[in-house]
């Protein structure tokens, strides 16, 4: 699983094109790619959001994302995976997260990417602080996902 | 040696500190770490904890040299 | 729902970037994008495949894809959608299908794209003929999806 | 007027024709169309049919001027 944390804006499509080229033409071997891209919106809860500060727990973030990838791999054995996540100062329109998985058939890739974003939202140690006008505040919780059953308070078992 | 304690996000701000190092005496679990820095208070439901960069529970064991982190619910993605 | 049938190869990432720019910056308004890309593999069932001929039923294809989009919209109300599908002569590494949906939250987009590819595979009037060495044959059925319940023989109700 | 019949993919090849136009007399359903071009045979399970570019069943009604299509299971995507 390739994991990248980026302090600067990135173009998800340029990044995907490069990733698929290395080390070989990924999609010619694994015909199904399922991608999720989360972008900073210019509005949240009806209010203009000017910017976002994204804090994380260096090294635990990478460890936890690798653990997530390994768990997802058990139930949805994808062939190749990529997670790119922004940290630091983010403005509207910039990509926050990109998740991609590649597999031979669509079921594995679609399942893997959807479980991966769900687990990332609930477990990866990232925290968002929103700037609206002159006020800033920490986002308290993520919106719920698509009904995938994820424990609300993850624990090491 | 010591126990390395770290705080993140809103908890870091309310604590007014990023990290600290505790003497390991009397510390057996994550709960014990929390009590040392919070005058005996119990570990609250609205926070998460990790030991050596893996999620832990309040009763997870802590040893000398461990890194223990406390933080609010995560909001990435 | 934007539907494109292409007789020539297309770069899914260049296409996505253009689509998101028009008429405004799509992802800045609808923060979640779920994408599926199906690519022609160089192997199928352990044998090298040299090329593919993709036949379709002009106009019914577009109608059926629009019907699929409308049905998916009922259960997963996405904001914007795109389906691009190749027809004609295709060689390994070329994109066969691109599906994208955009919404404010991830649940709608992920659900919509996964239902859309599943319905497309079972209902859109496309047929593949594979060329392996000197032999060509019509592909008889698609591999099954991720457990989504789709009638094997679709009927107009 | 007439009923426009179209064939696709492997069926087009086995039929040896792309399309044909039938006289509408005696045709009430999709099944009837199939019988006219197949010497009275019943519509088989392994094919699909459409009337005016929407999926239909063997007993779906067909009217003069309609386009009726027969084809194998689809394999796109």
Coordinates of N, CA and C in Angstrom, one line a residue, chain A residues 5 54-65 67-68 85 87 119-128, chain B residues 8-9 48 50 53-55 69 71-77:
Chain A
X5 N 1.6 11.6 2.5 CA 1.0 12.7 3.1 C 1.6 13.9 2.5
X54 N -5.3 21.1 8.7 CA -5.4 19.7 9.0 C -4.2 19.2 9.7
X55 N -4.4 18.9 11.0 CA -3.4 18.4 11.9 C -3.4 16.8 11.8
X56 N -2.2 16.2 12.0 CA -2.2 14.8 12.1 C -1.2 14.3 13.1
X57 N -1.1 13.0 13.3 CA -0.2 12.4 14.3 C 0.9 11.7 13.4
X58 N 2.0 12.4 13.2 CA 3.0 11.9 12.3 C 3.4 10.4 12.7
X59 N 3.6 9.6 11.7 CA 3.9 8.2 11.9 C 2.8 7.3 12.3
X60 N 2.0 7.7 13.4 CA 0.8 6.9 13.7 C -0.2 6.9 12.5
X61 N -0.3 8.1 11.8 CA -1.1 8.1 10.6 C -0.8 7.1 9.6
X62 N 0.5 7.0 9.3 CA 1.0 6.0 8.3 C 0.7 4.6 8.8
X63 N 1.0 4.4 10.1 CA 0.8 3.0 10.6 C -0.6 2.6 10.6
X64 N -1.5 3.5 11.0 CA -2.9 3.2 11.0 C -3.5 3.0 9.6
X65 N -3.0 3.8 8.7 CA -3.5 3.6 7.3 C -3.0 2.2 6.7
X67 N -2.5 -0.4 8.6 CA -3.3 -1.4 9.3 C -4.7 -1.5 8.6
X68 N -5.3 -0.4 8.3 CA -6.6 -0.3 7.6 C -6.4 -1.1 6.3
X85 N -3.2 11.9 1.3 CA -3.9 12.8 2.2 C -3.2 14.1 2.4
X87 N -2.2 17.4 4.5 CA -2.1 17.9 5.9 C -1.7 19.4 5.8
X119 N -13.0 3.5 6.9 CA -12.1 3.3 8.0 C -11.2 4.5 8.3
X120 N -10.8 5.1 7.2 CA -9.9 6.3 7.3 C -10.6 7.4 8.1
X121 N -11.9 7.6 7.7 CA -12.7 8.7 8.4 C -12.8 8.4 9.9
X122 N -12.9 7.1 10.3 CA -13.2 6.8 11.7 C -11.9 6.6 12.5
X123 N -10.8 6.3 11.8 CA -9.7 5.8 12.6 C -8.4 6.5 12.3
X124 N -8.2 7.1 11.1 CA -6.9 7.7 10.8 C -6.7 9.0 11.6
X125 N -5.6 9.2 12.3 CA -5.5 10.4 13.2 C -5.2 11.7 12.5
X126 N -6.3 12.2 11.9 CA -6.3 13.5 11.3 C -7.4 14.3 12.0
X127 N -7.1 15.6 12.1 CA -8.1 16.5 12.7 C -8.2 17.8 11.9
X128 N -9.5 18.2 11.7 CA -9.7 19.4 10.9 C -10.1 20.6 11.7
Chain B
X8 N -3.1 16.0 20.9 CA -3.4 16.5 19.5 C -4.7 17.4 19.4
X9 N -4.7 18.2 18.5 CA -5.9 19.0 18.1 C -6.5 19.8 19.2
X48 N -9.9 9.7 22.6 CA -9.3 8.4 22.1 C -7.9 8.4 22.7
X50 N -3.9 6.2 22.3 CA -3.1 5.3 21.6 C -1.8 5.1 22.4
X53 N 1.5 4.4 19.0 CA 1.0 4.7 17.7 C 0.0 3.7 17.3
X54 N -0.6 3.0 18.2 CA -1.8 2.1 17.9 C -2.9 2.3 18.9
X55 N -4.1 2.3 18.4 CA -5.2 2.6 19.3 C -5.2 1.7 20.5
X69 N -0.6 8.6 23.6 CA -1.2 9.8 23.0 C -2.7 9.9 23.3
X71 N -6.3 12.2 22.2 CA -6.8 13.1 21.2 C -8.3 12.9 21.0
X72 N -8.9 13.9 20.4 CA -10.4 13.8 20.2 C -10.7 12.9 19.0
X73 N -12.0 12.7 18.8 CA -12.4 11.9 17.6 C -11.8 12.4 16.4
X74 N -11.4 11.6 15.5 CA -10.7 12.0 14.3 C -11.6 12.5 13.2
X75 N -11.2 13.4 12.4 CA -12.1 14.1 11.4 C -11.4 14.2 10.1
X76 N -10.6 13.2 9.7 CA -9.9 13.3 8.4 C -10.8 12.9 7.2
X77 N -10.1 12.9 6.1 CA -10.8 12.4 4.9 C -11.6 13.5 4.2

